[in-house]
Amino acid sequence: MTAEERKQLSVLACKVRLGIIEGTHSAKAGHPGGSLSAADLFTYLYFREMKVDPANPQWEERDRFVLSKGHTAPGLYGALAHKGFFPVSDLLTLRHIGSHLQGHPNMNTTPGVDMSTGSLGQGVSAAAGMALAARYQGKDCRVYTLLGDGEIQEGQVWEAFMFASHYKLDNLCVIIDNNGLQIDGNVADVMSPYPIPEKLKAFGFGVAEIDGHNFDQMEEAFAQARAHKGGPFAIVMKTVKGKGVSYMENQAGWHGKAPNDAEYEIAMAELKAQLAEAEAM
Amino acid sequence: MAESKKIATRDSYGNTLKELGALHEDIVVFDADLAGATKTAVFQKAFPERHFNCGIAEGNMMAVAAGAAAMGLVPFASSFAMFAVGRAYEQVRNSIGYPNLNVKIGASHGGISVGEDGASHQCCEDFALMRSIPGMVVMCPSDAVEACAMVKAAYKHKGPVYMRFGRSPVPVFHDEDSFRFEIGKGEVLREGNQVAILATGLMVAEAVQAAETLSAEGVSAMVVNLATIKPLDEELVLRAARTCGKVVTCEEHSVIGGLGEAVCALLSQQLPTPVRRVGVNDEYGYSGPAADLLKAFGLSAGHIVDVVRDFL
């Protein structure tokens, strides 16, 4: 990736983060922590990796994305808005009555959302079903799904992993956002899912481990995923929950809480400074 | 009712899937290690490339089917009723119902007539669970001919459908050539004016038999087959209530949340009418031969006759 391309991704990721703060502040609810940890991933997927057409959201040959950790919808919505699926100003309607931007993704209201999710552990199964269907239909498309590290405590996730491996779904790419925190605290303390890469390998996945805030590492991992044949591929990305907003970083308390007016001002100032810095790169 | 051959509705399900599979390439079938019992193995044998065993993992299966539907396929997902809607209720609710995805759930082994396996496998709550999901069509055929027509109608219908099939062979009383099925439409099997017996599933044949016995006693009973439990054929239920003034509902299901309560909900608002509900009375089943269990739980023509006698 060129320096200019990297810069563009950094700028967009800052804009996605701004949208997360604006949306959750406007909603007085939502999940900023995990949205911010995955903001770089959302940006990379929609601006560099996935084959999508915002002018034709239902394009049959598009790549699919299933946000299995559906509560981080504000991050997905930010990426979709900036990609052009709907106006960026819609982000301020998050969780409002009548808005197409539901608290968790709704495929029937929001252009660009490929699957309704929110109940943890189900999205990954739907993604596996999509990958299986795409292969049966002879479609040249890939399916991506993002899970939280707390989410993989759900038994269904491992049923889906078994299924993906059993049916050799090499058009499926699973991404795990390992920010280390869930509502009640450290994932390691609540119910340890570790070691994640070893478990995925034992379930038949090809695995890459990356820094989830590094676009170059993403590029390499997704290239590896595309080249991987005969089975599914997983990218385990180490991230910082609340990434980009100083007082939210690595704080479980910011899993599902919106910033108040004062906190909003601080977060916006910090993210705008980061945006200016990225634009000056 | 004339003597007739007996076929389990699950057999009809498997055979019809195979028949439809030959016509429609968008049909794919998922099962959870019960293909032999749910009869999706019949489809599997004909179309192995589009039958996917999910192993003993019903929750995953339902959401996988949802994903396949989101790609434009028409998945049929099967297990025993207990697991298809009990174990996987929330997957059905959130991944199929809420997004209104075009998944057809074909559940076998519904009700007490599962028999020897006992209470853990005798699902008498499936109508209640599936009725509670907005947009879900809930159906239960009375015989093999109706099961066949129902599966075809389910394929044509756009949106989620739940179908309950039985394990035990039941009498075939519909004529294959003349029978027409429409989702949401009940079928009047016998006109009458003193009591309306509204039944679904294998209780329909029992209801017809009960009406014959009652007729010999001079009681005029109307018999209606309500194979579609949701959406309920409200017009027909209201007509039956208006004509007879007394209603008996019959189902191989808990009296809580099934056909009986659906009928009561309608009548209490639009045409208050005395109703007696024949069903499983808020209790668990137990092991035994299906025929004996049906008698023991009052799911028989004889018990319907007793209820009507007491009612009139």
Coordinates of C-alpha atoms in Angstrom, one line a residue:
Chain A
M1 CA 0.0 0.0 0.0
T2 CA 1.3 3.4 -0.9
A3 CA 1.8 6.2 1.7
E4 CA -1.1 8.0 0.1
E5 CA -3.4 5.0 0.4
R6 CA -2.5 4.5 4.0
K7 CA -3.1 8.1 4.7
Q8 CA -6.6 7.9 3.1
L9 CA -7.5 4.9 5.2
S10 CA -6.3 6.7 8.3
V11 CA -8.4 9.8 7.5
L12 CA -11.5 7.6 6.8
A13 CA -10.9 5.7 10.1
C14 CA -10.9 9.0 12.0
K15 CA -14.2 10.0 10.3
V16 CA -15.7 6.6 11.2
R17 CA -14.7 7.2 14.8
L18 CA -16.2 10.7 14.8
G19 CA -19.4 9.1 13.5
I20 CA -19.4 6.6 16.4
I21 CA -19.1 9.4 18.9
E22 CA -21.6 11.6 17.2
G23 CA -24.1 8.8 16.8
T24 CA -23.9 7.3 20.3
H25 CA -24.0 10.8 21.8
S26 CA -27.0 11.7 19.8
A27 CA -28.7 8.4 20.8
K28 CA -27.7 8.8 24.4
A29 CA -27.0 5.0 24.1
G30 CA -25.0 2.5 22.2
H31 CA -21.6 0.8 22.2
P32 CA -18.7 3.0 21.5
G33 CA -15.9 0.8 23.0
G34 CA -16.1 -2.1 20.6
S35 CA -17.1 0.1 17.7
L36 CA -13.9 2.1 18.1
S37 CA -11.7 -1.0 18.5
A38 CA -13.0 -2.3 15.2
A39 CA -13.1 1.1 13.4
D40 CA -9.9 0.5 11.5
L41 CA -11.2 -2.9 10.4
F42 CA -14.5 -1.5 9.2
T43 CA -12.6 1.1 7.2
Y44 CA -10.2 -1.4 5.7
L45 CA -13.0 -3.8 4.7
Y46 CA -15.2 -1.3 3.0
F47 CA -12.5 0.9 1.4
R48 CA -9.9 -1.6 0.4
E49 CA -10.9 -5.3 0.8
M50 CA -14.5 -5.8 -0.1
K51 CA -16.2 -5.8 -3.5
V52 CA -19.3 -3.7 -3.0
D53 CA -21.3 -1.0 -4.9
P54 CA -23.0 1.7 -2.8
A55 CA -25.1 2.6 -5.8
N56 CA -26.4 -1.0 -5.9
P57 CA -26.4 -2.3 -2.3
Q58 CA -28.2 -5.5 -3.4
W59 CA -25.7 -6.3 -6.2
E60 CA -25.8 -10.1 -6.3
E61 CA -22.1 -10.6 -6.9
R62 CA -21.0 -8.3 -4.0
D63 CA -18.9 -9.6 -1.1
R64 CA -20.9 -10.0 2.1
F65 CA -20.2 -8.7 5.6
V66 CA -21.9 -10.0 8.7
L67 CA -21.3 -8.0 11.8
S68 CA -21.7 -10.9 14.3
K69 CA -20.8 -8.6 17.1
G70 CA -23.9 -6.6 16.1
H71 CA -23.7 -4.1 19.0
T72 CA -20.8 -2.4 17.3
A73 CA -23.2 -1.2 14.6
P74 CA -22.1 2.4 15.0
G75 CA -18.7 1.6 13.5
L76 CA -20.3 -0.4 10.6
Y77 CA -22.7 2.5 10.0
G78 CA -19.9 5.0 9.9
A79 CA -18.0 3.0 7.3
L80 CA -21.2 2.4 5.2
A81 CA -22.1 6.1 5.3
H82 CA -18.7 7.3 4.3
K83 CA -18.6 4.7 1.5
G84 CA -21.8 6.3 0.2
F85 CA -24.5 3.8 1.1
F86 CA -26.5 6.5 2.8
P87 CA -25.9 10.2 3.9
V88 CA -23.3 10.7 6.7
S89 CA -25.9 12.9 8.4
D90 CA -28.0 9.8 9.0
L91 CA -25.5 8.8 11.6
L92 CA -27.0 11.3 14.0
T93 CA -30.3 9.5 13.9
L94 CA -28.8 6.3 15.4
R95 CA -31.3 4.5 17.7
H96 CA -33.9 7.3 17.2
I97 CA -37.5 6.3 16.6
G98 CA -38.1 6.0 12.9
S99 CA -34.4 5.8 12.0
H100 CA -33.1 3.1 9.6
L101 CA -30.1 2.9 11.9
Q102 CA -31.3 0.5 14.5
G103 CA -29.4 -0.3 17.7
H104 CA -28.2 -3.4 16.1
P105 CA -27.9 -4.0 12.3
N106 CA -31.1 -4.5 10.4
M107 CA -30.7 -5.8 6.8
N108 CA -34.2 -4.7 5.8
T109 CA -33.8 -1.1 6.8
T110 CA -30.1 -0.1 6.2
P111 CA -28.6 -0.1 2.8
G112 CA -25.4 -2.1 2.8
V113 CA -26.2 -4.3 5.8
D114 CA -26.1 -7.9 4.6
M115 CA -27.5 -9.6 7.7
S116 CA -29.6 -8.6 10.7
T117 CA -27.6 -9.4 13.8
G118 CA -27.3 -8.5 17.5
S119 CA -27.8 -11.7 19.4
L120 CA -24.2 -12.8 19.8
G121 CA -23.0 -16.0 18.2
Q122 CA -25.5 -16.1 15.4
G123 CA -23.9 -13.9 12.7
V124 CA -21.0 -16.2 12.2
S125 CA -23.4 -19.0 11.4
A126 CA -25.3 -16.9 8.9
A127 CA -22.0 -15.9 7.3
A128 CA -21.1 -19.6 7.0
G129 CA -24.5 -20.2 5.4
M130 CA -23.8 -17.4 3.0
A131 CA -20.4 -18.8 2.1
L132 CA -21.9 -22.2 1.5
A133 CA -24.7 -20.8 -0.6
A134 CA -22.3 -18.7 -2.6
R135 CA -20.3 -21.7 -3.5
Y136 CA -23.4 -23.7 -4.4
Q137 CA -24.5 -20.8 -6.6
G138 CA -21.1 -20.5 -8.2
K139 CA -20.8 -16.9 -7.1
D140 CA -17.4 -15.4 -7.1
C141 CA -17.9 -13.6 -3.8
R142 CA -16.4 -13.7 -0.4
V143 CA -18.0 -13.5 3.0
Y144 CA -16.5 -11.7 5.9
T145 CA -17.7 -11.7 9.5
L146 CA -16.5 -9.9 12.6
L147 CA -16.8 -11.4 16.1
G148 CA -15.9 -10.1 19.5
D149 CA -13.5 -12.0 21.8
G150 CA -16.3 -12.1 24.4
E151 CA -18.7 -13.3 21.8
I152 CA -16.8 -16.5 21.1
Q153 CA -17.9 -17.6 24.6
E154 CA -21.1 -18.5 22.8
G155 CA -21.2 -22.2 22.0
Q156 CA -22.8 -21.6 18.7
V157 CA -19.7 -19.9 17.5
W158 CA -17.8 -23.2 17.7
E159 CA -20.7 -25.0 16.0
A160 CA -20.2 -22.5 13.2
F161 CA -16.5 -23.0 13.1
M162 CA -16.9 -26.7 12.9
F163 CA -19.4 -26.2 10.1
A164 CA -17.1 -23.8 8.1
S165 CA -14.2 -26.2 8.4
H166 CA -16.2 -29.3 7.7
Y167 CA -17.6 -27.8 4.5
K168 CA -14.2 -26.3 3.6
L169 CA -15.5 -22.8 3.2
D170 CA -12.4 -21.0 1.9
N171 CA -14.6 -18.1 0.7
L172 CA -15.2 -17.3 4.4
C173 CA -13.0 -15.0 6.4
V174 CA -13.6 -14.8 10.1
I175 CA -12.2 -11.8 12.0
I176 CA -11.9 -11.7 15.8
D177 CA -11.7 -8.4 17.5
N178 CA -9.5 -9.2 20.5
N179 CA -9.8 -6.1 22.6
G180 CA -9.7 -8.1 25.8
L181 CA -12.7 -6.6 27.4
Q182 CA -16.4 -7.4 27.7
I183 CA -19.2 -5.9 29.8
D184 CA -18.3 -7.5 33.1
G185 CA -14.5 -6.9 32.7
N186 CA -11.5 -8.7 31.2
V187 CA -12.5 -11.6 29.0
A188 CA -9.8 -13.6 30.7
D189 CA -11.5 -13.1 34.0
V190 CA -15.1 -13.5 33.0
M191 CA -14.6 -16.7 30.9
S192 CA -11.3 -17.1 29.2
P193 CA -11.5 -17.8 25.5
Y194 CA -7.7 -18.1 25.3
P195 CA -5.7 -19.3 23.5
I196 CA -7.8 -18.1 20.5
P197 CA -5.4 -18.8 17.5
E198 CA -4.6 -22.3 18.7
K199 CA -8.3 -23.1 19.1
L200 CA -9.1 -21.8 15.6
K201 CA -6.2 -23.9 14.2
A202 CA -7.6 -27.0 16.0
F203 CA -10.9 -26.2 14.4
G204 CA -9.3 -26.3 10.9
F205 CA -8.8 -22.6 10.3
G206 CA -5.8 -21.0 8.7
V207 CA -4.9 -18.2 11.1
A208 CA -3.2 -14.8 11.0
E209 CA -2.5 -12.7 14.1
I210 CA -2.2 -9.0 13.6
D211 CA -2.4 -5.6 15.2
G212 CA -5.9 -4.5 14.4
H213 CA -4.9 -0.9 14.1
N214 CA -2.2 -1.5 11.5
F215 CA -3.4 -1.3 7.8
D216 CA -0.3 -2.9 6.4
Q217 CA -0.7 -5.9 8.6
M218 CA -4.4 -6.1 7.5
E219 CA -3.4 -6.0 3.9
E220 CA -1.0 -8.9 4.4
A221 CA -3.5 -10.9 6.4
F222 CA -6.4 -10.4 4.0
A223 CA -4.1 -11.4 1.1
Q224 CA -3.2 -14.5 3.0
A225 CA -6.9 -15.2 3.6
R226 CA -7.7 -14.9 -0.1
A227 CA -4.9 -17.2 -1.0
H228 CA -5.9 -19.8 1.6
K229 CA -7.6 -22.7 -0.1
G230 CA -9.4 -25.8 1.2
G231 CA -10.8 -24.3 4.4
P232 CA -11.8 -21.1 6.2
F233 CA -9.4 -18.4 7.4
A234 CA -9.4 -16.4 10.6
I235 CA -7.7 -13.1 11.4
V236 CA -7.3 -12.6 15.1
M237 CA -6.6 -8.9 15.6
K238 CA -5.3 -7.4 18.8
T239 CA -7.0 -4.2 19.4
V240 CA -7.6 -1.5 22.0
K241 CA -11.2 -1.1 23.2
G242 CA -12.2 2.5 22.9
K243 CA -9.3 3.2 20.5
G244 CA -8.9 6.9 19.7
V245 CA -10.7 8.4 22.7
S246 CA -8.2 8.7 25.6
Y247 CA -10.6 8.1 28.5
M248 CA -12.4 5.2 26.8
E249 CA -9.3 3.2 25.9
N250 CA -9.0 -0.1 27.7
Q251 CA -12.0 0.7 29.8
A252 CA -14.7 -2.0 30.0
G253 CA -17.1 0.6 31.4
W254 CA -17.2 2.1 27.9
H255 CA -18.6 -1.1 26.4
G256 CA -22.2 0.1 26.3
K257 CA -22.4 3.7 27.4
A258 CA -22.8 6.9 25.5
P259 CA -20.6 10.0 26.2
N260 CA -22.4 12.8 28.0
D261 CA -22.1 16.4 26.6
A262 CA -18.8 17.1 28.3
E263 CA -17.3 13.7 27.4
Y264 CA -18.6 14.2 23.9
E265 CA -16.7 17.5 23.5
I266 CA -13.4 15.9 24.7
A267 CA -13.8 12.9 22.4
M268 CA -14.6 15.1 19.4
A269 CA -11.7 17.4 20.1
E270 CA -9.3 14.4 20.4
L271 CA -10.6 12.7 17.2
K272 CA -10.6 16.0 15.2
A273 CA -7.0 16.5 16.2
Q274 CA -6.2 12.9 15.0
L275 CA -8.0 13.7 11.8
A276 CA -6.0 16.8 11.2
E277 CA -2.9 14.9 11.9
A278 CA -3.9 12.1 9.5
E279 CA -4.7 14.6 6.8
A280 CA -1.3 16.3 7.3
M281 CA 0.5 13.0 6.8
Chain B
M1 CA -64.4 -42.4 7.7
A2 CA -63.7 -45.2 5.2
E3 CA -60.8 -47.5 5.9
S4 CA -57.7 -46.0 4.4
K5 CA -54.0 -46.6 4.3
K6 CA -51.8 -45.0 6.9
I7 CA -48.7 -42.8 6.1
A8 CA -46.6 -40.6 8.5
T9 CA -46.7 -37.0 7.4
R10 CA -42.9 -37.0 7.7
D11 CA -42.7 -39.5 4.9
S12 CA -44.7 -37.2 2.7
Y13 CA -42.4 -34.3 3.7
G14 CA -39.3 -36.2 2.5
N15 CA -40.9 -37.4 -0.7
T16 CA -42.2 -33.9 -1.6
L17 CA -38.9 -32.3 -0.9
K18 CA -37.4 -34.7 -3.5
E19 CA -40.2 -33.9 -6.0
L20 CA -39.7 -30.2 -5.5
G21 CA -35.9 -30.5 -5.7
A22 CA -36.1 -31.9 -9.2
L23 CA -38.0 -28.8 -10.3
H24 CA -36.2 -26.0 -8.3
E25 CA -32.5 -25.7 -8.0
D26 CA -32.8 -23.0 -5.4
I27 CA -34.0 -25.6 -2.8
V28 CA -31.3 -26.6 -0.3
V29 CA -31.9 -28.8 2.7
F30 CA -30.2 -28.7 6.1
D31 CA -30.5 -31.4 8.8
A32 CA -29.0 -32.0 12.2
D33 CA -28.1 -35.6 12.3
L34 CA -31.7 -36.8 11.9
A35 CA -32.0 -37.0 8.2
G36 CA -33.2 -40.6 8.4
A37 CA -35.9 -39.7 10.9
T38 CA -37.0 -36.4 9.4
K39 CA -37.0 -38.0 6.0
T40 CA -34.8 -35.3 4.4
A41 CA -32.5 -38.3 3.6
V42 CA -34.9 -39.0 0.7
F43 CA -33.9 -35.6 -0.7
Q44 CA -30.3 -36.2 0.2
K45 CA -30.2 -39.4 -1.8
A46 CA -31.5 -37.7 -4.9
F47 CA -29.5 -34.4 -4.4
P48 CA -26.5 -35.1 -2.3
E49 CA -24.8 -31.8 -3.4
R50 CA -27.5 -29.7 -1.8
H51 CA -28.3 -31.5 1.3
F52 CA -26.1 -30.4 4.2
N53 CA -25.9 -32.2 7.5
C54 CA -25.1 -29.8 10.2
G55 CA -24.4 -32.3 12.9
I56 CA -26.1 -32.1 16.3
A57 CA -26.0 -28.3 16.3
E58 CA -29.5 -27.0 15.7
G59 CA -28.8 -23.4 16.6
N60 CA -26.1 -23.1 14.1
M61 CA -28.2 -24.9 11.5
M62 CA -31.0 -22.4 11.7
A63 CA -28.7 -19.4 11.4
V64 CA -26.8 -21.1 8.5
A65 CA -30.2 -21.6 6.8
A66 CA -30.8 -17.9 7.3
G67 CA -27.6 -17.0 5.7
A68 CA -28.4 -19.3 2.7
A69 CA -31.8 -17.6 2.4
A70 CA -30.1 -14.2 2.5
M71 CA -28.3 -15.3 -0.7
G72 CA -31.5 -16.1 -2.4
L73 CA -31.8 -19.8 -1.9
V74 CA -34.9 -21.5 -0.4
P75 CA -33.6 -23.6 2.5
F76 CA -35.6 -26.2 4.3
A77 CA -34.1 -26.9 7.8
S78 CA -35.2 -30.0 9.7
S79 CA -34.9 -31.6 13.0
F80 CA -37.3 -32.9 15.6
A81 CA -39.8 -30.3 16.7
M82 CA -38.3 -30.2 20.2
F83 CA -34.9 -29.1 18.9
A84 CA -35.9 -27.2 15.8
V85 CA -38.0 -24.8 17.8
G86 CA -37.1 -25.5 21.4
R87 CA -33.3 -25.6 21.2
A88 CA -33.1 -23.2 18.3
Y89 CA -35.9 -20.9 19.3
E90 CA -33.8 -17.8 19.6
Q91 CA -32.0 -18.4 16.3
V92 CA -35.3 -18.9 14.6
R93 CA -36.6 -15.7 16.2
N94 CA -33.6 -13.5 15.6
S95 CA -31.9 -14.8 12.5
I96 CA -35.0 -16.0 10.5
G97 CA -38.1 -14.3 11.9
Y98 CA -36.8 -10.8 12.5
P99 CA -35.1 -10.4 9.1
N100 CA -38.1 -12.2 7.5
L101 CA -35.8 -14.6 5.7
N102 CA -37.2 -17.2 3.4
V103 CA -36.5 -20.3 5.5
K104 CA -38.8 -23.3 5.7
I105 CA -38.6 -25.2 9.0
G106 CA -39.8 -28.8 8.5
A107 CA -39.9 -30.3 12.0
S108 CA -40.8 -33.9 12.5
H109 CA -41.7 -35.8 15.6
G110 CA -44.1 -33.2 16.9
G111 CA -46.5 -34.0 19.7
I112 CA -47.1 -36.8 22.1
S113 CA -47.2 -39.4 19.3
V114 CA -43.4 -39.5 19.2
G115 CA -44.2 -42.4 21.6
E116 CA -41.5 -44.4 23.3
D117 CA -38.8 -41.8 23.4
G118 CA -40.8 -40.0 26.1
A119 CA -41.2 -36.5 27.4
S120 CA -37.8 -35.1 26.4
H121 CA -38.7 -35.6 22.8
Q122 CA -42.4 -35.1 22.8
C123 CA -42.7 -31.4 21.8
C124 CA -46.2 -30.0 22.7
E125 CA -45.1 -26.4 22.7
D126 CA -44.0 -25.8 19.1
F127 CA -47.2 -24.1 17.9
A128 CA -47.0 -21.7 20.9
L129 CA -43.3 -20.8 20.3
M130 CA -43.7 -20.4 16.6
R131 CA -47.0 -18.4 16.8
S132 CA -45.2 -15.9 18.9
I133 CA -42.8 -14.9 16.1
P134 CA -44.2 -12.1 13.9
G135 CA -44.5 -13.1 10.3
M136 CA -44.1 -16.8 10.9
V137 CA -46.6 -19.1 9.1
V138 CA -47.4 -22.1 11.4
M139 CA -48.9 -25.2 9.9
C140 CA -49.6 -28.9 10.7
P141 CA -51.0 -31.3 8.2
S142 CA -53.7 -33.8 8.9
D143 CA -52.5 -36.5 6.5
A144 CA -49.9 -37.3 3.9
V145 CA -51.8 -35.7 1.0
E146 CA -52.2 -32.4 2.9
A147 CA -48.5 -32.6 4.0
C148 CA -47.4 -32.8 0.3
A149 CA -49.6 -29.9 -0.7
M150 CA -48.4 -27.9 2.3
V151 CA -44.7 -28.3 1.5
K152 CA -45.3 -27.1 -2.0
A153 CA -47.3 -24.1 -0.8
A154 CA -44.5 -23.4 1.7
Y155 CA -42.0 -23.3 -1.1
K156 CA -44.1 -20.8 -3.1
H157 CA -44.7 -18.6 0.0
K158 CA -42.1 -15.8 0.5
G159 CA -41.1 -15.7 4.1
P160 CA -40.5 -17.9 7.1
V161 CA -42.7 -21.0 7.5
Y162 CA -42.9 -23.6 10.3
M163 CA -44.4 -27.0 9.5
R164 CA -44.9 -29.8 12.0
F165 CA -44.9 -33.3 10.8
G166 CA -45.6 -36.5 12.8
R167 CA -43.6 -39.6 13.4
S168 CA -46.5 -42.1 13.5
P169 CA -48.5 -43.2 10.4
V170 CA -51.9 -41.6 10.2
P171 CA -54.9 -42.3 8.0
V172 CA -54.9 -40.7 4.5
F173 CA -58.4 -39.3 3.9
H174 CA -57.8 -36.5 1.4
D175 CA -58.1 -37.3 -2.3
E176 CA -54.7 -36.7 -3.9
D177 CA -56.2 -35.6 -7.2
S178 CA -58.9 -33.2 -6.1
F179 CA -57.3 -31.8 -2.9
R180 CA -56.4 -28.1 -3.0
F181 CA -54.4 -26.4 -0.3
E182 CA -54.0 -22.8 0.5
I183 CA -52.0 -21.3 3.3
G184 CA -54.4 -19.6 5.8
K185 CA -57.5 -21.4 4.6
G186 CA -59.3 -24.0 6.7
E187 CA -61.3 -26.9 5.3
V188 CA -64.8 -27.8 6.2
L189 CA -65.0 -31.6 6.3
R190 CA -68.5 -31.8 7.6
E191 CA -71.2 -29.3 8.1
G192 CA -73.2 -29.3 11.3
N193 CA -75.0 -26.8 13.6
Q194 CA -74.8 -27.9 17.2
V195 CA -71.1 -27.9 17.9
A196 CA -68.1 -26.9 15.8
I197 CA -65.0 -29.1 16.2
L198 CA -61.9 -27.3 15.0
A199 CA -58.9 -29.5 14.7
T200 CA -55.4 -29.6 13.4
G201 CA -52.9 -32.4 12.6
L202 CA -53.7 -35.9 13.5
M203 CA -56.6 -34.7 15.6
V204 CA -58.6 -33.9 12.4
A205 CA -59.2 -37.6 11.6
E206 CA -60.2 -38.1 15.3
A207 CA -62.6 -35.2 15.0
V208 CA -64.2 -36.6 11.9
Q209 CA -64.6 -40.0 13.7
A210 CA -66.1 -38.2 16.7
A211 CA -68.6 -36.4 14.5
E212 CA -69.7 -39.7 13.0
T213 CA -70.3 -41.1 16.5
L214 CA -72.1 -38.0 17.6
S215 CA -74.3 -38.0 14.5
A216 CA -75.5 -41.5 15.4
E217 CA -76.6 -40.0 18.7
G218 CA -78.4 -37.3 16.9
V219 CA -75.8 -34.6 17.5
S220 CA -74.9 -32.4 14.5
A221 CA -71.2 -31.5 14.6
M222 CA -69.4 -29.4 12.1
V223 CA -65.8 -30.4 11.6
V224 CA -63.1 -28.0 10.4
N225 CA -59.5 -28.8 9.5
L226 CA -57.3 -25.8 10.5
A227 CA -54.0 -27.0 9.0
T228 CA -52.8 -23.4 9.1
I229 CA -52.7 -22.3 12.8
K230 CA -51.2 -18.9 11.9
P231 CA -52.5 -17.0 10.1
L232 CA -55.7 -18.3 11.4
D233 CA -58.7 -18.6 9.0
E234 CA -60.7 -16.1 11.0
E235 CA -63.6 -15.9 8.6
L236 CA -64.1 -19.6 8.8
V237 CA -63.7 -19.9 12.6
L238 CA -66.2 -17.0 13.0
R239 CA -68.7 -18.8 10.7
A240 CA -68.3 -22.0 12.6
A241 CA -68.9 -20.3 15.9
R242 CA -71.9 -18.3 14.6
T243 CA -73.4 -21.5 13.0
C244 CA -73.0 -23.7 16.0
G245 CA -72.7 -21.5 19.1
K246 CA -70.3 -23.9 20.7
V247 CA -66.7 -24.7 19.7
V248 CA -64.3 -27.5 20.6
T249 CA -60.7 -27.2 19.6
C250 CA -58.5 -30.3 19.2
E251 CA -54.8 -30.4 18.9
E252 CA -51.8 -32.7 19.7
H253 CA -50.3 -29.8 21.6
S254 CA -50.4 -28.1 24.9
V255 CA -53.7 -26.3 25.5
I256 CA -51.5 -23.3 26.2
G257 CA -50.5 -21.2 23.2
G258 CA -51.7 -23.4 20.4
L259 CA -54.8 -23.6 18.2
G260 CA -57.2 -23.5 21.1
E261 CA -55.9 -20.3 22.4
A262 CA -55.7 -18.8 19.0
V263 CA -59.4 -19.6 18.5
C264 CA -60.3 -18.3 22.0
A265 CA -58.4 -15.0 21.3
L266 CA -60.3 -14.4 18.1
L267 CA -63.7 -15.4 19.5
S268 CA -63.3 -13.5 22.8
Q269 CA -62.9 -10.3 20.8
Q270 CA -65.2 -10.7 17.9
L271 CA -67.8 -13.3 18.8
P272 CA -67.8 -14.5 22.4
T273 CA -68.6 -18.2 22.2
P274 CA -68.1 -21.0 24.7
V275 CA -65.1 -23.0 23.8
R276 CA -63.7 -26.3 25.1
R277 CA -60.0 -27.1 24.4
V278 CA -58.9 -30.7 23.8
G279 CA -55.1 -30.9 24.0
V280 CA -52.3 -31.7 26.3
N281 CA -53.3 -30.2 29.7
D282 CA -50.1 -28.4 30.7
E283 CA -48.2 -31.6 31.6
Y284 CA -45.3 -33.7 30.2
G285 CA -45.7 -36.9 28.3
Y286 CA -44.0 -40.2 29.0
S287 CA -42.9 -43.3 27.2
G288 CA -45.3 -45.7 25.5
P289 CA -46.7 -46.7 22.2
A290 CA -48.1 -43.7 20.3
A291 CA -51.6 -45.0 20.0
D292 CA -51.8 -45.7 23.8
L293 CA -50.4 -42.3 24.6
L294 CA -52.9 -40.5 22.4
K295 CA -55.7 -42.3 24.3
A296 CA -54.1 -41.7 27.7
F297 CA -53.9 -38.0 27.0
G298 CA -57.4 -37.7 25.7
L299 CA -56.3 -37.1 22.1
S300 CA -58.9 -39.4 20.6
A301 CA -62.3 -39.5 19.0
G302 CA -63.7 -41.1 22.1
H303 CA -62.5 -38.2 24.3
I304 CA -63.8 -35.6 21.9
V305 CA -67.2 -37.3 22.0
D306 CA -67.2 -37.2 25.8
V307 CA -66.2 -33.5 25.8
V308 CA -69.0 -32.7 23.4
R309 CA -71.6 -34.7 25.3
D310 CA -70.6 -32.8 28.5
F311 CA -70.6 -29.5 26.6
L312 CA -74.1 -29.6 25.0

